[in-house]
Coordinates of C-alpha atoms in Angstrom, one line a residue:
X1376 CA -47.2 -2.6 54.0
X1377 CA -44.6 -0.1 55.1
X1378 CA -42.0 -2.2 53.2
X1379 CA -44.1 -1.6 50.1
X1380 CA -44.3 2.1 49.8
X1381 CA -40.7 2.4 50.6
X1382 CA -38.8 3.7 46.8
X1383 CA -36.9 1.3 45.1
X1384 CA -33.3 1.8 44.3
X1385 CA -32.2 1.1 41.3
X1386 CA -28.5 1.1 39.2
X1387 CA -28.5 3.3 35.9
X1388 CA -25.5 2.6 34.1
X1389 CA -23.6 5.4 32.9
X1390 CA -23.2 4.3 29.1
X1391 CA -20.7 6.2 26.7
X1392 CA -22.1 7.6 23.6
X1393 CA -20.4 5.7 20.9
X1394 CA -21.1 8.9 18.3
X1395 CA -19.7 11.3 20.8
X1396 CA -16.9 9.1 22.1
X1397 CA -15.4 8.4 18.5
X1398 CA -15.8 11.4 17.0
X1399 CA -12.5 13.2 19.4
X1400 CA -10.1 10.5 17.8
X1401 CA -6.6 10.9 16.5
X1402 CA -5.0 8.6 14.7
X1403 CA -1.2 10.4 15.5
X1404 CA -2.6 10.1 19.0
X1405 CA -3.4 6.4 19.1
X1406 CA -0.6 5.6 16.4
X1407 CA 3.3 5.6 16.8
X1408 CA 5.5 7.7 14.8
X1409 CA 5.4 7.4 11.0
X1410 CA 8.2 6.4 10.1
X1411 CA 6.7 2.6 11.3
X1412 CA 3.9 3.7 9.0
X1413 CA 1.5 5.3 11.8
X1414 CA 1.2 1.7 13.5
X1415 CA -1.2 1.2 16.1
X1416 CA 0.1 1.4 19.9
X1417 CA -2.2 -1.2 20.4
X1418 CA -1.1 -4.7 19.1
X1419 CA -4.8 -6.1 19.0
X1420 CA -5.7 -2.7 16.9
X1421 CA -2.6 -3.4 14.7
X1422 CA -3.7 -6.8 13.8
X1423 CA -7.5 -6.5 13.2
X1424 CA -6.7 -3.6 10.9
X1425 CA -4.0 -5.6 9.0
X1426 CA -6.4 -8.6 8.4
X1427 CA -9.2 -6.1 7.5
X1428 CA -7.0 -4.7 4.5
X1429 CA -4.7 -8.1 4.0
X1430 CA -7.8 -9.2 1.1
X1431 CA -7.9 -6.3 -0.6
X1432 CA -4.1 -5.9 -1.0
X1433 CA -4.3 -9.5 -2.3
X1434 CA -6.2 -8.4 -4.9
X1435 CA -4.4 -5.5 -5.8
X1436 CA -0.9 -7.5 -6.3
X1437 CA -2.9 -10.0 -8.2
X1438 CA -4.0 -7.5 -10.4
X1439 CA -0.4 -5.8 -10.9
X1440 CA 0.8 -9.3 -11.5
X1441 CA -1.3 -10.5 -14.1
X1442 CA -0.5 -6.8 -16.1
X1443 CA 3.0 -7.1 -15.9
X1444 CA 2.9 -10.4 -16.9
X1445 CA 1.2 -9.1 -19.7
X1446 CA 3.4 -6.1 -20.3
X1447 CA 6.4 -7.9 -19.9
X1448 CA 5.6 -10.9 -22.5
X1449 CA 4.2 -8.3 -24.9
X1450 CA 6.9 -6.0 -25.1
X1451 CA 9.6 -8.0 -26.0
X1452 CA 7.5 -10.0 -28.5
X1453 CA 7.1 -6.3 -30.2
X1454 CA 10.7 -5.6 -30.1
X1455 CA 11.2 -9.1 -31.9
X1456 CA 8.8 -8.3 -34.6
X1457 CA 11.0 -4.8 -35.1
X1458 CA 13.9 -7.4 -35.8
X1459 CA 15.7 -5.5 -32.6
X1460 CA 18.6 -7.7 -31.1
X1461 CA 17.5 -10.7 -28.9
X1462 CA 19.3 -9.2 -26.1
X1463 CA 16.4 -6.6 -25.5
X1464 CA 14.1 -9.3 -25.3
X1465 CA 16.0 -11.5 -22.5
X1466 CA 16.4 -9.1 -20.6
X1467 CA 12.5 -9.0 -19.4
X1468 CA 13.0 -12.7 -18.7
X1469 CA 13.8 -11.9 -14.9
X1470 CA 10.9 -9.9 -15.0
X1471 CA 8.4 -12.3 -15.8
X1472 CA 9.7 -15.2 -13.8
X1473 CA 9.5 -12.7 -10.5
X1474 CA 6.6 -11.9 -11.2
X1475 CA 5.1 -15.1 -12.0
X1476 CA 7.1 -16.7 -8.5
X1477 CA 5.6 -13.6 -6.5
X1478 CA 2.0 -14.2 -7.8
X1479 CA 2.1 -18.0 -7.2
X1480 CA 3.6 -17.6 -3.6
X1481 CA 1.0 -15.5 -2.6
X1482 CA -2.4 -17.0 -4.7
X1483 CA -1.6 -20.4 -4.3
X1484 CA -0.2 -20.3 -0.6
X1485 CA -2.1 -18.9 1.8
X1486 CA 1.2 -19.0 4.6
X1487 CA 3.1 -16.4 2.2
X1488 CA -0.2 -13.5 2.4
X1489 CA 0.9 -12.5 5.8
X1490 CA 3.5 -11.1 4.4
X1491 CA 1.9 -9.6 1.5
X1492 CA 3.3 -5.8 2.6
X1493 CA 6.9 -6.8 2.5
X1494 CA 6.3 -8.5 -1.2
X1495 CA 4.6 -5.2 -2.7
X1496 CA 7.8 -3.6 -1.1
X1497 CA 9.8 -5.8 -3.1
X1498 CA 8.3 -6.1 -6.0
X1499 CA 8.1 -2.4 -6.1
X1500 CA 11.8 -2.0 -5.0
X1501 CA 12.7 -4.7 -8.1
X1502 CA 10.8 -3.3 -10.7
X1503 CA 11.8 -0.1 -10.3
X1504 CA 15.6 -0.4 -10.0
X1505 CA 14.9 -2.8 -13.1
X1506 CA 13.5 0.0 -14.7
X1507 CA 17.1 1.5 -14.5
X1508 CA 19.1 -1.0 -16.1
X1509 CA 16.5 -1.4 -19.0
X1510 CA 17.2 2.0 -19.8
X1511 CA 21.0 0.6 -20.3
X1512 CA 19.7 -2.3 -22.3
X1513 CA 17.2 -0.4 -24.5
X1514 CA 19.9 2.9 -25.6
X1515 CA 22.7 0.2 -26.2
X1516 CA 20.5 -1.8 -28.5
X1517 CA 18.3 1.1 -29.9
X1518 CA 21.6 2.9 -31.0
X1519 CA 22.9 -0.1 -32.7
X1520 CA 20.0 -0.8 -34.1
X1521 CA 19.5 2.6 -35.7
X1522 CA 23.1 2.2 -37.0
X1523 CA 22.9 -0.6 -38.7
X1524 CA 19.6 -1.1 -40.0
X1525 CA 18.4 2.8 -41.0
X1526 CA 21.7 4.7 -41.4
X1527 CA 24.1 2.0 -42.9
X1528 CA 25.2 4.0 -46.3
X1529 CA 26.4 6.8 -43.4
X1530 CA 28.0 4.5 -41.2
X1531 CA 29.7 3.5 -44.4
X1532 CA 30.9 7.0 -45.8
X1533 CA 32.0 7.7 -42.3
X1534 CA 34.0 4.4 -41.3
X1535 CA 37.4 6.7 -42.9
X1536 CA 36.4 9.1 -39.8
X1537 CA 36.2 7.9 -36.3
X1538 CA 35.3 11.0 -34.8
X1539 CA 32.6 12.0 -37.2
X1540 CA 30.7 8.7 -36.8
X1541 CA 31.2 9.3 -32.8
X1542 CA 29.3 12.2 -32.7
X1543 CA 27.1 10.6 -35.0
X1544 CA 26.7 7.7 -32.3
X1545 CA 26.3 10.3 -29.6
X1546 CA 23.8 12.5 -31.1
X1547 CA 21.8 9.1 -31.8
X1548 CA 22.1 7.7 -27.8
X1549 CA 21.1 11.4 -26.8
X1550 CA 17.8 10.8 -29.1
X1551 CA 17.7 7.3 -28.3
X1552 CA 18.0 7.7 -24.3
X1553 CA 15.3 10.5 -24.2
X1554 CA 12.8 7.6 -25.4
X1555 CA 14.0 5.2 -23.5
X1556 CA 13.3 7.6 -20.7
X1557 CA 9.9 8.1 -21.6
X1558 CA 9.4 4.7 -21.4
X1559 CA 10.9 3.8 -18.2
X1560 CA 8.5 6.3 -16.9
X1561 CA 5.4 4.7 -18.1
X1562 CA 6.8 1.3 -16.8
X1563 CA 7.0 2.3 -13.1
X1564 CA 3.5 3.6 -13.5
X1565 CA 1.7 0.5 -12.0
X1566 CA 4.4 -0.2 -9.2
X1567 CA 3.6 3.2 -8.2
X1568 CA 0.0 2.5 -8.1
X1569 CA 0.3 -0.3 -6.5
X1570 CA 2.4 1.1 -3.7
X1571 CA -0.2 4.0 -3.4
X1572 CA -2.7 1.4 -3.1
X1573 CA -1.3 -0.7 -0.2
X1574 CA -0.5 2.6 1.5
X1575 CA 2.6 3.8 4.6
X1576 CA 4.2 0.5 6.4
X1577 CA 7.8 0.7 7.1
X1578 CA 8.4 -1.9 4.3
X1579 CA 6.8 0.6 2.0
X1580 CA 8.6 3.8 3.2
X1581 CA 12.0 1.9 2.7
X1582 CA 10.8 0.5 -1.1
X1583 CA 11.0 4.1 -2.1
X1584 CA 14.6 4.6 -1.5
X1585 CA 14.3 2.5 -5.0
X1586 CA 13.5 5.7 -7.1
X1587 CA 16.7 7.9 -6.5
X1588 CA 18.6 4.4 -6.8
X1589 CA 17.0 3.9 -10.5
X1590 CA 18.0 7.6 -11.1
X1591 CA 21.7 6.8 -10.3
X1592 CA 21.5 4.0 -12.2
X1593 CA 19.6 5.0 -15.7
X1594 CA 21.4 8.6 -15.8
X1595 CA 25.3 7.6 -16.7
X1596 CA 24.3 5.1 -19.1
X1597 CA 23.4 8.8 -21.0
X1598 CA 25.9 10.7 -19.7
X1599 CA 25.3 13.7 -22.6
X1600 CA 21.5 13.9 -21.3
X1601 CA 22.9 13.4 -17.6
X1602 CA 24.4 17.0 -18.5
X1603 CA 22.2 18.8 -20.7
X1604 CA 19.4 17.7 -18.3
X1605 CA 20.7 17.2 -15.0
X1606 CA 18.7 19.9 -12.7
X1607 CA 15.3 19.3 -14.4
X1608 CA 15.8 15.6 -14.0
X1609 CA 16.6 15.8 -10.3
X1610 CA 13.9 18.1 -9.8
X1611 CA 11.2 16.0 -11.6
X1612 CA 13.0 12.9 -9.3
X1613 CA 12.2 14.7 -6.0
X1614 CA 8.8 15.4 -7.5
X1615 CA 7.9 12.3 -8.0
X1616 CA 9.3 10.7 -4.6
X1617 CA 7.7 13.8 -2.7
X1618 CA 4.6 13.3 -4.8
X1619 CA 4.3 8.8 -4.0
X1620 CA 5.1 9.7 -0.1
X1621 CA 2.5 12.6 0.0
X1622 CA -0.2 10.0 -1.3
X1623 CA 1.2 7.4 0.7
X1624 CA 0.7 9.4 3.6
X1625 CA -3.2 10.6 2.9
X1626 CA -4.1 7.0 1.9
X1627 CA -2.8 5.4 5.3
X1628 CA -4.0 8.3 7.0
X1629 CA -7.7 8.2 6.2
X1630 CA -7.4 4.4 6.1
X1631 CA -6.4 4.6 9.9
X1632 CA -8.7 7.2 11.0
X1633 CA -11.7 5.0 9.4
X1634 CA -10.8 2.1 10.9
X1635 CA -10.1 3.4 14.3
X1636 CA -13.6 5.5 14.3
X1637 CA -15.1 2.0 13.6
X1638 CA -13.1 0.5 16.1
X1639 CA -13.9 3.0 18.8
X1640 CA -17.6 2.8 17.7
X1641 CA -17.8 -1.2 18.1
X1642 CA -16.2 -1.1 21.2
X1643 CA -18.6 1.9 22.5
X1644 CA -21.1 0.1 21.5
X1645 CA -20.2 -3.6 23.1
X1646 CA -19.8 -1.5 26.3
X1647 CA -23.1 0.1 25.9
X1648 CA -24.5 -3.2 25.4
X1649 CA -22.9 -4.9 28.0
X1650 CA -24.1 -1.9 30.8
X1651 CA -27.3 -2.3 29.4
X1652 CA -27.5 -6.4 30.0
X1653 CA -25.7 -6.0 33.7
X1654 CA -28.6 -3.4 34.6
X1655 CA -31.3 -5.3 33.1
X1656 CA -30.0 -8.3 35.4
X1657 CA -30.1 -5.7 38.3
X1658 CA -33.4 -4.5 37.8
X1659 CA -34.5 -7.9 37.4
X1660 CA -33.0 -8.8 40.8
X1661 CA -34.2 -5.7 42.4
X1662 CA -38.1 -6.6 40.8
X1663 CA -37.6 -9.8 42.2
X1664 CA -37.1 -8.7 45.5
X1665 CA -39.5 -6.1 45.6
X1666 CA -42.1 -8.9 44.5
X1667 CA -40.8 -11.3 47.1
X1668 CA -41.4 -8.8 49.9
X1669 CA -44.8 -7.6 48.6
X1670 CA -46.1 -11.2 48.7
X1671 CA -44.6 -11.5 52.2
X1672 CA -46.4 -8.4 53.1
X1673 CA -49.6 -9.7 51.8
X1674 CA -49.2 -12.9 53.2
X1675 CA -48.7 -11.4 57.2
X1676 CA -51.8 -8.9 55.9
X1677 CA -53.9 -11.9 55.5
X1678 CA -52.8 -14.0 58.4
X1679 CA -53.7 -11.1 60.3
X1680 CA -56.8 -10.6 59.0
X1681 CA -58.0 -14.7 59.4
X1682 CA -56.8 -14.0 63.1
X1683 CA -58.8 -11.4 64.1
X1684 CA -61.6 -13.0 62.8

């Protein structure tokens, strides 16, 4: 019986709190520098969170690729109907067919979505630099447009004077290149949202190089605005490019920090769960034993006992 009353020992796990545990992450701690987009250090944390997000930026670039499909088929149908040269119409041709070979590589083969980053990257870095030379296109056409089919009794009275119908030409591509502008702007509109969407890889960060590219592309084709307007354009530029890496940034930032807080949580709690099944199967072995040795106590009690008598 001596056996019996001595205490049992038994192994309490020391189990991390999951809440308390997560809650002191960083992502810049756990994350390389960001020029490589904040990657994980850890190559098993990289991968789960790319496959975690690889669906929804699926979706996303299916979605910008059925609206520029749209916009790009549209537009030049428009411009048609205006009785504008066919020229301004062709040239969205490389547009659509991009597009379209972009969406079918990555809908209709599932090989190509692993690499769904480095498409948005290029599809953004196309479709804005192609912004650029459609501001070329558009002024060249719009001008000559305007010439010949609203102001032909001028060009007329002024084909005697070269210089006159010049700055008659000039004063129309200034007029001409501000809406063409405009326009430009409103078409980078969804590759911008799109690149905000898919957030800071190092695909992404080196897609944006595109936008001060497109500037010194679109600007000498409009040299007169290129003068009149040079400072507020750069500044608006910079704006712009400071304004798509600044939400860049937040969007990857509090993509990260959510996933690693999960991450951290998940594995917390498979270790908790783990501690707690290894100390159930101690405390089962120590019961076990104790039970083993309590009928073996009872049993020399009782042989004892039968003895005596």
């Amino acid at each position: 019986m001596a056996s019996s009353s001595s205490p049992a020992h038994t192994f309490v796990p020391v189990v991390p709190s999951p809440v308390s545990d997560s809650a002191t992450v960083h992502v810049k701690d756990q994350s390389r520098p960001f020029w490589t987009g904040y990657q994980f250090k850890c190559d098993k944390q990289e991968q789960e969170y790319f496959e975690r997000h690889k669906p929804m930026l699926v979706r996303a670039f299916q979605a910008w690729g059925i609206i520029r499909l749209i916009y790009d088929t549209l537009l030049p149908l428009s411009y048609l109907s205006r009785g504008l040269a066919p020229s301004i119409s062709v040239a969205y041709i490389p547009n659509v067919v991009i597009t379209l070979i972009m969406l079918l590589m990555v809908s209709c083969t599932s090989r190509f979505r692993k690499y769904i980053v480095l498409i948005i990257s290029m599809a953004f870095a196309v479709f804005v630099i192609s912004t650029g030379v459609m501001v070329h296109v558009q002024t060249d056409v719009l001008v000559d447009n305007a010439l010949k089919s609203h102001l032909p009794r001028v060009v007329k009275r002024l084909a005697t004077d070269p210089e006159a119908l010049q700055e008659l030409e000039d004063y129309l591509t200034i007029g001409v290149s501000e809406t063409a502008v405009r326009e430009a702007s409103w078409n980078v509109l969804p590759q911008m949202l799109l690149l905000v969407h898919t957030g800071l890889w190092r695909s992404t960060m080196m897609s944006l190089f595109a936008i001060p590219i497109t500037f010194g592309i679109a600007m000498p084709a409009i040299p007169e605005l290129l003068q009149r307007d040079f400072w507020s354009t750069l500044v608006i530029d910079v704006m712009v490019w400071g304004y798509l890496f600044g939400n860049l940034l937040m969007t990857t930032l509090n993509r990260r920090r959510s996933f690693l807080l999960e991450y951290c949580f998940q594995t917390a709690l498979e270790t908790a769960v783990a501690a707690s099944r290894q100390a159930d199967s101690i405390l089962n072995h120590t019961l076990k034993n104790t039970m083993g040795d309590a009928a073996g106590n009872i049993e020399m009690f009782l042989d004892k006992v039968d003895s005596s008598t």
